[in-house]
mmCIF file of C-alpha atoms in Angstrom:
data_model
loop_
_atom_site.group_PDB
_atom_site.id
_atom_site.type_symbol
_atom_site.label_atom_id
_atom_site.label_comp_id
_atom_site.label_asym_id
_atom_site.label_seq_id
_atom_site.Cartn_x
_atom_site.Cartn_y
_atom_site.Cartn_z
ATOM 1 C CA MET Y 327 0.000 0.000 0.000
ATOM 2 C CA GLY Y 328 1.047 3.584 -0.465
ATOM 3 C CA GLU Y 329 2.460 5.802 2.203
ATOM 4 C CA SER Y 330 -0.462 8.213 1.994
ATOM 5 C CA SER Y 331 -4.182 7.993 1.639
ATOM 6 C CA ASP Y 332 -3.774 10.054 -1.512
ATOM 7 C CA SER Y 333 -1.945 7.337 -3.392
ATOM 8 C CA VAL Y 334 -1.545 3.630 -3.950
ATOM 9 C CA SER Y 335 1.948 2.290 -4.572
ATOM 10 C CA ILE Y 336 2.980 -0.905 -6.328
ATOM 11 C CA ASP Y 337 6.483 -2.387 -6.189
ATOM 12 C CA ILE Y 338 7.744 -3.360 -9.627
ATOM 13 C CA ASP Y 339 11.010 -5.093 -10.515
ATOM 14 C CA MET Y 340 11.393 -4.688 -14.258
ATOM 15 C CA VAL Y 341 14.518 -4.129 -16.326
ATOM 16 C CA PRO Y 342 15.389 -1.402 -17.162
ATOM 17 C CA PHE Y 343 12.777 0.199 -14.892
ATOM 18 C CA ARG Y 344 13.154 -0.576 -11.212
ATOM 19 C CA GLY Y 345 11.112 1.454 -8.809
ATOM 20 C CA LYS Y 346 7.644 1.979 -7.441
ATOM 21 C CA GLU Y 347 4.407 2.903 -9.155
ATOM 22 C CA PHE Y 348 2.090 5.376 -7.445
ATOM 23 C CA LEU Y 349 -1.506 6.149 -8.307
ATOM 24 C CA VAL Y 350 -1.657 9.816 -7.386
ATOM 25 C CA LYS Y 351 -5.031 11.433 -6.814
ATOM 26 C CA THR Y 352 -5.311 14.954 -8.216
ATOM 27 C CA SER Y 353 -8.212 17.385 -8.366
ATOM 28 C CA ARG Y 354 -8.676 16.308 -11.999
ATOM 29 C CA GLY Y 355 -8.512 12.556 -11.505
ATOM 30 C CA SER Y 356 -5.846 9.968 -10.773
ATOM 31 C CA LEU Y 357 -2.491 9.601 -12.512
ATOM 32 C CA SER Y 358 -0.031 6.732 -12.575
ATOM 33 C CA VAL Y 359 3.507 7.852 -11.723
ATOM 34 C CA PHE Y 360 6.406 5.411 -11.816
ATOM 35 C CA VAL Y 361 9.279 6.605 -9.634
ATOM 36 C CA CYS Y 362 12.812 5.292 -9.917
ATOM 37 C CA GLY Y 363 16.034 6.549 -8.414
ATOM 38 C CA ASP Y 364 17.145 8.282 -5.249
ATOM 39 C CA HIS Y 365 14.386 10.520 -3.878
ATOM 40 C CA GLU Y 366 17.002 12.908 -2.504
ATOM 41 C CA LYS Y 367 18.197 13.774 -6.001
ATOM 42 C CA PRO Y 368 16.764 16.464 -8.275
ATOM 43 C CA ALA Y 369 13.701 15.455 -10.255
ATOM 44 C CA LEU Y 370 13.391 14.601 -13.927
ATOM 45 C CA ILE Y 371 9.790 14.156 -15.046
ATOM 46 C CA THR Y 372 8.741 12.433 -18.263
ATOM 47 C CA TYR Y 373 5.510 12.479 -20.253
ATOM 48 C CA PRO Y 374 4.858 10.150 -23.232
ATOM 49 C CA ASP Y 375 3.062 10.609 -26.544
ATOM 50 C CA VAL Y 376 -0.498 9.588 -27.412
ATOM 51 C CA ALA Y 377 -1.331 5.919 -26.689
ATOM 52 C CA LEU Y 378 2.095 5.280 -25.131
ATOM 53 C CA ASN Y 379 3.196 4.910 -21.546
ATOM 54 C CA TYR Y 380 6.619 5.326 -19.982
ATOM 55 C CA MET Y 381 7.750 1.818 -20.948
ATOM 56 C CA SER Y 382 6.783 2.071 -24.615
ATOM 57 C CA CYS Y 383 8.091 5.630 -24.940
ATOM 58 C CA PHE Y 384 11.334 5.720 -22.927
ATOM 59 C CA GLN Y 385 12.516 2.114 -22.675
ATOM 60 C CA GLY Y 386 14.991 2.477 -25.548
ATOM 61 C CA LEU Y 387 16.680 5.411 -23.861
ATOM 62 C CA PHE Y 388 16.943 3.703 -20.483
ATOM 63 C CA VAL Y 389 18.130 0.403 -21.957
ATOM 64 C CA CYS Y 390 21.219 2.277 -23.138
ATOM 65 C CA PRO Y 391 23.668 1.813 -20.222
ATOM 66 C CA ASP Y 392 25.414 5.170 -20.730
ATOM 67 C CA ALA Y 393 22.142 7.098 -20.858
ATOM 68 C CA ALA Y 394 20.647 5.207 -17.920
ATOM 69 C CA SER Y 395 23.716 5.792 -15.772
ATOM 70 C CA LEU Y 396 23.848 9.483 -16.688
ATOM 71 C CA LEU Y 397 20.200 10.087 -15.820
ATOM 72 C CA LEU Y 398 19.854 7.827 -12.784
ATOM 73 C CA GLN Y 399 23.129 9.041 -11.349
ATOM 74 C CA ASN Y 400 21.890 12.623 -11.331
ATOM 75 C CA PHE Y 401 18.107 12.396 -10.974
ATOM 76 C CA CYS Y 402 15.163 10.754 -9.370
ATOM 77 C CA ILE Y 403 12.909 10.068 -12.359
ATOM 78 C CA TYR Y 404 9.151 10.500 -12.229
ATOM 79 C CA HIS Y 405 7.479 8.855 -15.232
ATOM 80 C CA ILE Y 406 4.008 10.372 -15.545
ATOM 81 C CA ASP Y 407 1.527 8.534 -17.768
ATOM 82 C CA ALA Y 408 -1.464 10.252 -19.330
ATOM 83 C CA PRO Y 409 -4.717 9.400 -17.506
ATOM 84 C CA GLY Y 410 -5.652 5.761 -18.077
ATOM 85 C CA HIS Y 411 -2.500 4.882 -20.031
ATOM 86 C CA GLU Y 412 -0.757 2.822 -17.361
ATOM 87 C CA LEU Y 413 -0.514 -0.969 -17.550
ATOM 88 C CA GLY Y 414 -3.692 -2.633 -16.329
ATOM 89 C CA ALA Y 415 -5.688 0.604 -16.408
ATOM 90 C CA ASN Y 416 -9.444 0.455 -16.245
ATOM 91 C CA VAL Y 417 -11.631 2.348 -18.683
ATOM 92 C CA ILE Y 418 -12.215 5.884 -17.428
ATOM 93 C CA SER Y 419 -15.918 6.381 -16.804
ATOM 94 C CA SER Y 420 -17.815 8.433 -19.374
ATOM 95 C CA ASP Y 421 -19.175 10.418 -16.418
ATOM 96 C CA VAL Y 422 -15.684 11.814 -15.769
ATOM 97 C CA PRO Y 423 -15.299 15.194 -17.506
ATOM 98 C CA LEU Y 424 -12.910 15.384 -20.436
ATOM 99 C CA LEU Y 425 -9.644 17.077 -19.552
ATOM 100 C CA SER Y 426 -8.122 19.927 -21.517
ATOM 101 C CA VAL Y 427 -4.405 20.350 -22.156
ATOM 102 C CA ASP Y 428 -4.382 22.965 -19.389
ATOM 103 C CA ASP Y 429 -5.903 20.427 -17.006
ATOM 104 C CA LEU Y 430 -3.196 17.909 -17.934
ATOM 105 C CA ALA Y 431 -0.476 20.501 -17.303
ATOM 106 C CA ASP Y 432 -2.019 21.387 -13.954
ATOM 107 C CA GLN Y 433 -2.018 17.676 -13.050
ATOM 108 C CA VAL Y 434 1.758 17.661 -13.487
ATOM 109 C CA ALA Y 435 2.014 20.460 -10.923
ATOM 110 C CA GLU Y 436 -0.181 18.488 -8.515
ATOM 111 C CA VAL Y 437 2.010 15.418 -8.954
ATOM 112 C CA LEU Y 438 5.051 17.476 -7.994
ATOM 113 C CA ASP Y 439 3.169 18.859 -5.009
ATOM 114 C CA PHE Y 440 2.356 15.327 -3.894
ATOM 115 C CA PHE Y 441 5.930 14.109 -4.052
ATOM 116 C CA GLY Y 442 7.261 17.397 -2.732
ATOM 117 C CA CYS Y 443 9.805 17.551 -5.536
ATOM 118 C CA ALA Y 444 10.471 21.201 -4.956
ATOM 119 C CA LYS Y 445 11.470 20.394 -1.377
ATOM 120 C CA THR Y 446 13.616 17.291 -1.789
ATOM 121 C CA PHE Y 447 16.717 18.948 -3.239
ATOM 122 C CA SER Y 448 19.754 19.469 -1.117
ATOM 123 C CA TYR Y 449 20.303 23.210 -1.432
ATOM 124 C CA ILE Y 450 23.759 22.842 0.105
ATOM 125 C CA LEU Y 451 24.951 20.453 -2.610
ATOM 126 C CA PHE Y 452 22.763 21.915 -5.391
ATOM 127 C CA PRO Y 453 22.123 25.563 -4.491
ATOM 128 C CA ARG Y 454 20.851 26.408 -8.005
ATOM 129 C CA LEU Y 455 18.656 23.368 -8.494
ATOM 130 C CA LYS Y 456 15.290 24.249 -7.021
ATOM 131 C CA ARG Y 457 13.337 23.214 -10.130
ATOM 132 C CA VAL Y 458 12.701 20.109 -12.225
ATOM 133 C CA LEU Y 459 13.872 19.025 -15.647
ATOM 134 C CA CYS Y 460 11.275 17.727 -18.093
ATOM 135 C CA LEU Y 461 11.482 15.133 -20.873
ATOM 136 C CA GLY Y 462 8.452 14.778 -23.153
ATOM 137 C CA VAL Y 463 7.613 13.262 -26.540
ATOM 138 C CA THR Y 464 5.275 15.024 -29.032
ATOM 139 C CA ALA Y 465 1.939 15.295 -27.156
ATOM 140 C CA GLY Y 466 3.801 14.842 -23.880
ATOM 141 C CA ALA Y 467 6.272 17.508 -24.985
ATOM 142 C CA TYR Y 468 3.368 19.908 -25.538
ATOM 143 C CA ILE Y 469 1.973 19.207 -22.055
ATOM 144 C CA LEU Y 470 5.357 19.798 -20.408
ATOM 145 C CA THR Y 471 5.983 22.957 -22.445
ATOM 146 C CA LEU Y 472 2.601 24.281 -21.321
ATOM 147 C CA PHE Y 473 3.486 23.277 -17.759
ATOM 148 C CA ALA Y 474 6.751 25.238 -18.067
ATOM 149 C CA MET Y 475 4.824 28.295 -19.242
ATOM 150 C CA LYS Y 476 2.253 28.130 -16.461
ATOM 151 C CA TYR Y 477 4.725 27.275 -13.699
ATOM 152 C CA LYS Y 478 7.896 29.064 -14.810
ATOM 153 C CA GLU Y 479 9.475 28.975 -11.381
ATOM 154 C CA ARG Y 480 9.291 25.179 -11.224
ATOM 155 C CA VAL Y 481 11.079 24.228 -14.457
ATOM 156 C CA LEU Y 482 14.842 24.255 -14.847
ATOM 157 C CA GLY Y 483 15.031 22.882 -18.388
ATOM 158 C CA LEU Y 484 13.104 21.121 -21.150
ATOM 159 C CA ILE Y 485 14.187 18.158 -23.274
ATOM 160 C CA LEU Y 486 11.565 17.847 -25.994
ATOM 161 C CA VAL Y 487 11.342 15.068 -28.581
ATOM 162 C CA SER Y 488 9.491 15.898 -31.819
ATOM 163 C CA PRO Y 489 7.410 18.532 -30.027
ATOM 164 C CA VAL Y 490 4.351 20.422 -31.257
ATOM 165 C CA CYS Y 491 3.470 23.962 -30.254
ATOM 166 C CA LYS Y 492 0.805 25.168 -32.688
ATOM 167 C CA ALA Y 493 -2.906 24.498 -32.695
ATOM 168 C CA PRO Y 494 -3.633 21.574 -35.045
ATOM 169 C CA ALA Y 495 -3.790 22.428 -38.721
ATOM 170 C CA TRP Y 496 -7.030 21.328 -40.337
ATOM 171 C CA THR Y 497 -5.268 18.291 -41.861
ATOM 172 C CA GLU Y 498 -4.030 17.093 -38.467
ATOM 173 C CA TRP Y 499 -7.366 17.937 -36.839
ATOM 174 C CA PHE Y 500 -9.252 15.885 -39.424
ATOM 175 C CA TYR Y 501 -6.754 13.013 -39.243
ATOM 176 C CA ASN Y 502 -7.107 12.880 -35.460
ATOM 177 C CA LYS Y 503 -10.893 12.877 -35.838
ATOM 178 C CA VAL Y 504 -10.564 9.799 -38.053
ATOM 179 C CA LEU Y 505 -8.398 8.127 -35.406
ATOM 180 C CA MET Y 506 -10.953 8.931 -32.705
ATOM 181 C CA ASN Y 507 -13.732 7.410 -34.807
ATOM 182 C CA LEU Y 508 -11.658 4.286 -35.287
ATOM 183 C CA LEU Y 509 -11.076 4.105 -31.538
ATOM 184 C CA TYR Y 510 -14.775 4.591 -30.821
ATOM 185 C CA PHE Y 511 -16.133 2.046 -33.294
ATOM 186 C CA TYR Y 512 -13.338 -0.514 -33.653
ATOM 187 C CA GLY Y 513 -11.010 -0.053 -30.710
ATOM 188 C CA MET Y 514 -7.277 -0.620 -31.139
ATOM 189 C CA CYS Y 515 -7.702 -2.189 -34.590
ATOM 190 C CA GLY Y 516 -5.030 -2.941 -37.165
ATOM 191 C CA VAL Y 517 -5.656 0.203 -39.205
ATOM 192 C CA LEU Y 518 -5.387 2.399 -36.129
ATOM 193 C CA LYS Y 519 -2.171 0.745 -34.995
ATOM 194 C CA GLU Y 520 -0.648 1.281 -38.443
ATOM 195 C CA CYS Y 521 -1.579 4.971 -38.238
ATOM 196 C CA LEU Y 522 0.082 5.247 -34.843
ATOM 197 C CA LEU Y 523 3.222 3.487 -36.084
ATOM 198 C CA GLN Y 524 3.430 6.084 -38.859
ATOM 199 C CA ARG Y 525 3.207 8.767 -36.187
ATOM 200 C CA TYR Y 526 6.012 7.214 -34.121
ATOM 201 C CA PHE Y 527 8.525 5.640 -36.483
ATOM 202 C CA SER Y 528 10.291 6.225 -39.782
ATOM 203 C CA LYS Y 529 9.471 4.261 -42.914
ATOM 204 C CA GLU Y 530 12.918 2.677 -42.730
ATOM 205 C CA LEU Y 531 12.104 1.152 -39.367
ATOM 206 C CA ARG Y 532 8.523 0.152 -40.142
ATOM 207 C CA TYR Y 533 9.512 -1.710 -43.301
ATOM 208 C CA GLY Y 534 13.073 -2.650 -42.376
ATOM 209 C CA VAL Y 535 14.438 -6.160 -42.456
ATOM 210 C CA HIS Y 536 16.773 -5.997 -39.471
ATOM 211 C CA SER Y 537 15.656 -8.066 -36.481
ATOM 212 C CA ALA Y 538 16.419 -5.273 -34.000
ATOM 213 C CA GLU Y 539 14.076 -2.950 -35.873
ATOM 214 C CA SER Y 540 11.264 -5.510 -36.040
ATOM 215 C CA GLU Y 541 11.587 -6.111 -32.301
ATOM 216 C CA ILE Y 542 10.909 -2.423 -31.637
ATOM 217 C CA ILE Y 543 7.780 -2.529 -33.773
ATOM 218 C CA GLN Y 544 6.590 -5.795 -32.240
ATOM 219 C CA ALA Y 545 7.101 -4.483 -28.712
ATOM 220 C CA CYS Y 546 5.192 -1.309 -29.552
ATOM 221 C CA LEU Y 547 2.298 -3.249 -31.099
ATOM 222 C CA LYS Y 548 2.088 -5.481 -28.041
ATOM 223 C CA LEU Y 549 1.886 -2.485 -25.721
ATOM 224 C CA LEU Y 550 -0.706 -0.789 -27.939
ATOM 225 C CA ASP Y 551 -2.882 -3.887 -27.611
ATOM 226 C CA GLU Y 552 -2.971 -3.287 -23.863
ATOM 227 C CA ARG Y 553 -4.297 0.266 -24.144
ATOM 228 C CA GLN Y 554 -7.912 1.026 -23.283
ATOM 229 C CA SER Y 555 -9.339 2.656 -26.425
ATOM 230 C CA PRO Y 556 -11.663 5.109 -24.620
ATOM 231 C CA ASN Y 557 -8.729 6.363 -22.538
ATOM 232 C CA VAL Y 558 -6.565 6.905 -25.624
ATOM 233 C CA MET Y 559 -9.457 8.734 -27.262
ATOM 234 C CA ARG Y 560 -9.736 11.120 -24.306
ATOM 235 C CA PHE Y 561 -6.054 12.051 -24.504
ATOM 236 C CA LEU Y 562 -6.243 12.464 -28.272
ATOM 237 C CA GLN Y 563 -9.297 14.707 -27.889
ATOM 238 C CA ALA Y 564 -7.383 16.965 -25.513
ATOM 239 C CA ILE Y 565 -4.408 17.202 -27.865
ATOM 240 C CA ASN Y 566 -6.676 17.847 -30.847
ATOM 241 C CA LYS Y 567 -8.100 20.878 -29.003
ATOM 242 C CA ARG Y 568 -4.726 22.291 -27.997
ATOM 243 C CA HIS Y 569 -4.082 25.995 -28.384
ATOM 244 C CA ASP Y 570 -1.177 27.769 -30.047
ATOM 245 C CA LEU Y 571 1.811 28.387 -27.763
ATOM 246 C CA THR Y 572 3.932 30.214 -30.345
ATOM 247 C CA ASP Y 573 3.486 33.748 -29.011
ATOM 248 C CA ASP Y 574 4.572 32.714 -25.509
ATOM 249 C CA LEU Y 575 7.595 30.587 -26.435
ATOM 250 C CA LYS Y 576 10.025 33.490 -26.126
ATOM 251 C CA LYS Y 577 8.817 33.981 -22.570
ATOM 252 C CA LEU Y 578 10.140 30.579 -21.525
ATOM 253 C CA ARG Y 579 12.797 31.118 -18.887
ATOM 254 C CA CYS Y 580 14.311 27.659 -19.092
ATOM 255 C CA LYS Y 581 16.934 26.223 -21.431
ATOM 256 C CA THR Y 582 15.496 23.868 -24.046
ATOM 257 C CA LEU Y 583 16.959 20.973 -26.027
ATOM 258 C CA ILE Y 584 14.841 19.741 -28.955
ATOM 259 C CA PHE Y 585 15.288 16.438 -30.798
ATOM 260 C CA VAL Y 586 13.352 15.665 -33.949
ATOM 261 C CA GLY Y 587 13.566 12.831 -36.438
ATOM 262 C CA GLU Y 588 14.065 13.902 -40.011
ATOM 263 C CA SER Y 589 11.137 11.667 -41.044
ATOM 264 C CA SER Y 590 8.837 12.815 -38.257
ATOM 265 C CA PRO Y 591 5.453 14.206 -39.364
ATOM 266 C CA PHE Y 592 6.129 16.930 -36.778
ATOM 267 C CA HIS Y 593 9.549 17.881 -38.128
ATOM 268 C CA SER Y 594 8.592 21.305 -39.491
ATOM 269 C CA GLU Y 595 6.714 22.229 -36.326
ATOM 270 C CA SER Y 596 9.662 21.224 -34.144
ATOM 271 C CA VAL Y 597 11.980 23.402 -36.236
ATOM 272 C CA HIS Y 598 9.438 26.235 -36.003
ATOM 273 C CA MET Y 599 9.329 25.838 -32.229
ATOM 274 C CA SER Y 600 13.118 25.989 -31.871
ATOM 275 C CA THR Y 601 13.177 29.158 -33.955
ATOM 276 C CA LYS Y 602 10.477 30.847 -31.896
ATOM 277 C CA ILE Y 603 12.084 30.004 -28.557
ATOM 278 C CA GLY Y 604 15.133 31.833 -29.794
ATOM 279 C CA ARG Y 605 18.815 31.306 -30.370
ATOM 280 C CA LYS Y 606 19.736 32.136 -26.797
ATOM 281 C CA ASN Y 607 17.800 29.380 -25.043
ATOM 282 C CA CYS Y 608 17.195 26.581 -27.528
ATOM 283 C CA THR Y 609 19.286 23.941 -29.297
ATOM 284 C CA LEU Y 610 17.893 21.792 -32.099
ATOM 285 C CA VAL Y 611 19.188 18.317 -32.911
ATOM 286 C CA GLU Y 612 17.831 16.677 -36.060
ATOM 287 C CA VAL Y 613 18.296 12.916 -36.348
ATOM 288 C CA LYS Y 614 18.546 11.413 -39.819
ATOM 289 C CA ALA Y 615 16.598 8.305 -40.837
ATOM 290 C CA CYS Y 616 14.365 8.602 -37.775
ATOM 291 C CA GLY Y 617 10.707 9.250 -37.010
ATOM 292 C CA SER Y 618 9.159 11.077 -34.059
ATOM 293 C CA LEU Y 619 10.037 8.559 -31.360
ATOM 294 C CA VAL Y 620 13.775 9.210 -31.223
ATOM 295 C CA THR Y 621 13.864 7.755 -27.696
ATOM 296 C CA GLU Y 622 13.063 4.322 -29.141
ATOM 297 C CA GLU Y 623 14.334 4.433 -32.718
ATOM 298 C CA HIS Y 624 17.757 6.041 -32.207
ATOM 299 C CA PRO Y 625 18.304 6.636 -28.478
ATOM 300 C CA LEU Y 626 22.094 6.714 -28.836
ATOM 301 C CA ALA Y 627 21.772 9.866 -30.946
ATOM 302 C CA MET Y 628 20.373 11.596 -27.841
ATOM 303 C CA LEU Y 629 23.169 10.706 -25.441
ATOM 304 C CA VAL Y 630 25.847 13.250 -26.353
ATOM 305 C CA PRO Y 631 23.522 16.275 -26.671
ATOM 306 C CA ILE Y 632 21.819 15.407 -23.373
ATOM 307 C CA GLU Y 633 25.169 14.988 -21.669
ATOM 308 C CA PHE Y 634 26.359 18.414 -22.812
ATOM 309 C CA PHE Y 635 22.965 19.934 -21.999
ATOM 310 C CA LEU Y 636 23.123 18.615 -18.439
ATOM 311 C CA MET Y 637 26.717 19.810 -18.079
ATOM 312 C CA GLY Y 638 25.332 23.309 -18.435
ATOM 313 C CA PHE Y 639 23.460 22.758 -15.157
ATOM 314 C CA GLY Y 640 26.433 21.200 -13.399
ATOM 315 C CA PHE Y 641 25.488 17.539 -13.873
ATOM 316 C CA HIS Y 642 28.218 15.068 -14.834
ATOM 317 C CA ARG Y 643 28.620 11.348 -15.254
ATOM 318 C CA GLN Y 644 31.062 9.856 -12.774
ATOM 319 C CA PRO Y 645 33.968 7.885 -14.285
ATOM 320 C CA HIS Y 646 33.099 4.630 -12.532
ATOM 321 C CA PHE Y 647 29.877 4.409 -14.554
ATOM 322 C CA ALA Y 648 31.878 4.232 -17.768
ATOM 323 C CA THR Y 649 33.510 1.204 -19.301
ATOM 324 C CA SER Y 650 36.430 1.042 -21.676
ATOM 325 C CA SER Y 651 35.696 0.484 -25.317
ATOM 326 C CA SER Y 652 37.580 -1.824 -27.608
ATOM 327 C CA ASN Y 653 39.775 0.975 -28.944
ATOM 328 C CA GLY Y 654 40.564 2.259 -25.491
ATOM 329 C CA SER Y 655 38.452 5.381 -25.655
ATOM 330 C CA ASN Y 656 36.207 6.391 -22.820
ATOM 331 C CA PRO Y 657 32.558 6.022 -23.883
ATOM 332 C CA SER Y 658 31.477 8.399 -21.134
ATOM 333 C CA SER Y 659 33.283 11.190 -22.914
ATOM 334 C CA PRO Y 660 31.012 13.080 -25.305
ATOM 335 C CA SER Y 661 33.727 13.226 -27.952
ATOM 336 C CA SER Y 662 34.039 9.427 -28.100
ATOM 337 C CA HIS Y 663 30.583 8.785 -29.563
ATOM 338 C CA SER Y 664 30.581 8.409 -33.320
ATOM 339 C CA CYS Y 665 26.869 8.926 -33.945
ATOM 340 C CA ILE Y 666 27.261 12.716 -33.944
ATOM 341 C CA ALA Y 667 30.235 14.692 -35.196
ATOM 342 C CA PRO Y 668 32.112 16.027 -32.122
ATOM 343 C CA GLU Y 669 32.864 19.358 -33.784
ATOM 344 C CA LEU Y 670 29.124 19.990 -34.008
ATOM 345 C CA LEU Y 671 28.674 19.363 -30.297
ATOM 346 C CA SER Y 672 31.324 21.485 -28.624
ATOM 347 C CA PRO Y 673 30.695 22.393 -24.984
ATOM 348 C CA GLU Y 674 30.306 26.004 -26.106
ATOM 349 C CA GLY Y 675 27.570 24.949 -28.504
ATOM 350 C CA LEU Y 676 25.599 22.625 -26.265
ATOM 351 C CA GLY Y 677 26.953 23.048 -22.779
ATOM 352 C CA ILE Y 678 27.298 25.850 -20.335
ATOM 353 C CA LYS Y 679 26.689 28.776 -22.684
ATOM 354 C CA LEU Y 680 24.111 26.771 -24.619
ATOM 355 C CA LYS Y 681 24.515 28.605 -27.899
ATOM 356 C CA PRO Y 682 22.092 27.151 -30.424
ATOM 357 C CA ILE Y 683 23.242 24.968 -33.283
ATOM 358 C CA LYS Y 684 21.516 22.876 -35.858
ATOM 359 C CA THR Y 685 22.948 19.386 -35.510
ATOM 360 C CA ARG Y 686 22.310 16.386 -37.672
ATOM 361 C CA ALA Y 687 22.978 12.948 -36.256
ATOM 362 C CA ASP Y 688 24.079 10.513 -38.934
ATOM 363 C CA ILE Y 689 22.720 7.047 -38.223
ATOM 364 C CA GLU Y 690 23.625 3.989 -40.226
ATOM 365 C CA ILE Y 691 20.597 2.017 -41.417
#
């Protein structure tokens, strides 16, 4: 049982996620939050895309030993799932009011209030770290960006993967309406799953012949089968009614790192968002031969930019987490990774000063 009447906790032992799941009651309904890491460390909160949960959206990133060690060494991670998207979720009653994107952002604030994230930092060891870092994918990236706008004092930085910031164009609005009709009449059917795969992954991955690629698709399809269609429809409805954040992007106080796959249907909007945030506070990393879900399709392409980004806040990976490579180089060193050209990722470009660059990660397919 949980430690408070406001939550229920479940112990889970699952590689690469080891921690405890809490069902946190908010004023707008309950949310599943999976917590892993040392509670005394600064908080990193995650929010997945439509129809995904933390396992199907961030597993690829946390399977990577270097990325997992970097993040877990420095943070306690709070994986927030959209309402009704956790494993084993029941169908949300039709009597429960539909939530708006503002409601979803406010829920994030209530989750932080519950865990007391703003109070768990050691101000002696981390005098500047009184706020959280956020990692979100597409719809989840929108929710966390909105959260950062509404609660500026609580957000230290944003790591956004294939984010959106505009109100839906009529083509996206109509396409989402088709998806909602499929969910309503047919549930998580084959056609709907194919549409979602197109949203998440590149054509190269969806129709590739490599076993590693097919395993990603198979794992995603299996997790989609476990989703409750009415719950997915509710989240999609909220995202389809989102409002335009463009005019307020320059008011963001936090540093922002944006990843986007070159084949992502949200590529142009992600580039637009990085431009509107401004050259002072935002860095854009484009990943070749990749769709929207960079965290699953090419997680290694995220490691070096994230490492430099975190260095700007004083976070580092300790040497004992690193292992020696076959050529004797230190894989914990940003310059040793071959997926991104080191000259494009200098500390001046992505680290402390955080000057913006446009980086392309070359991935072999």
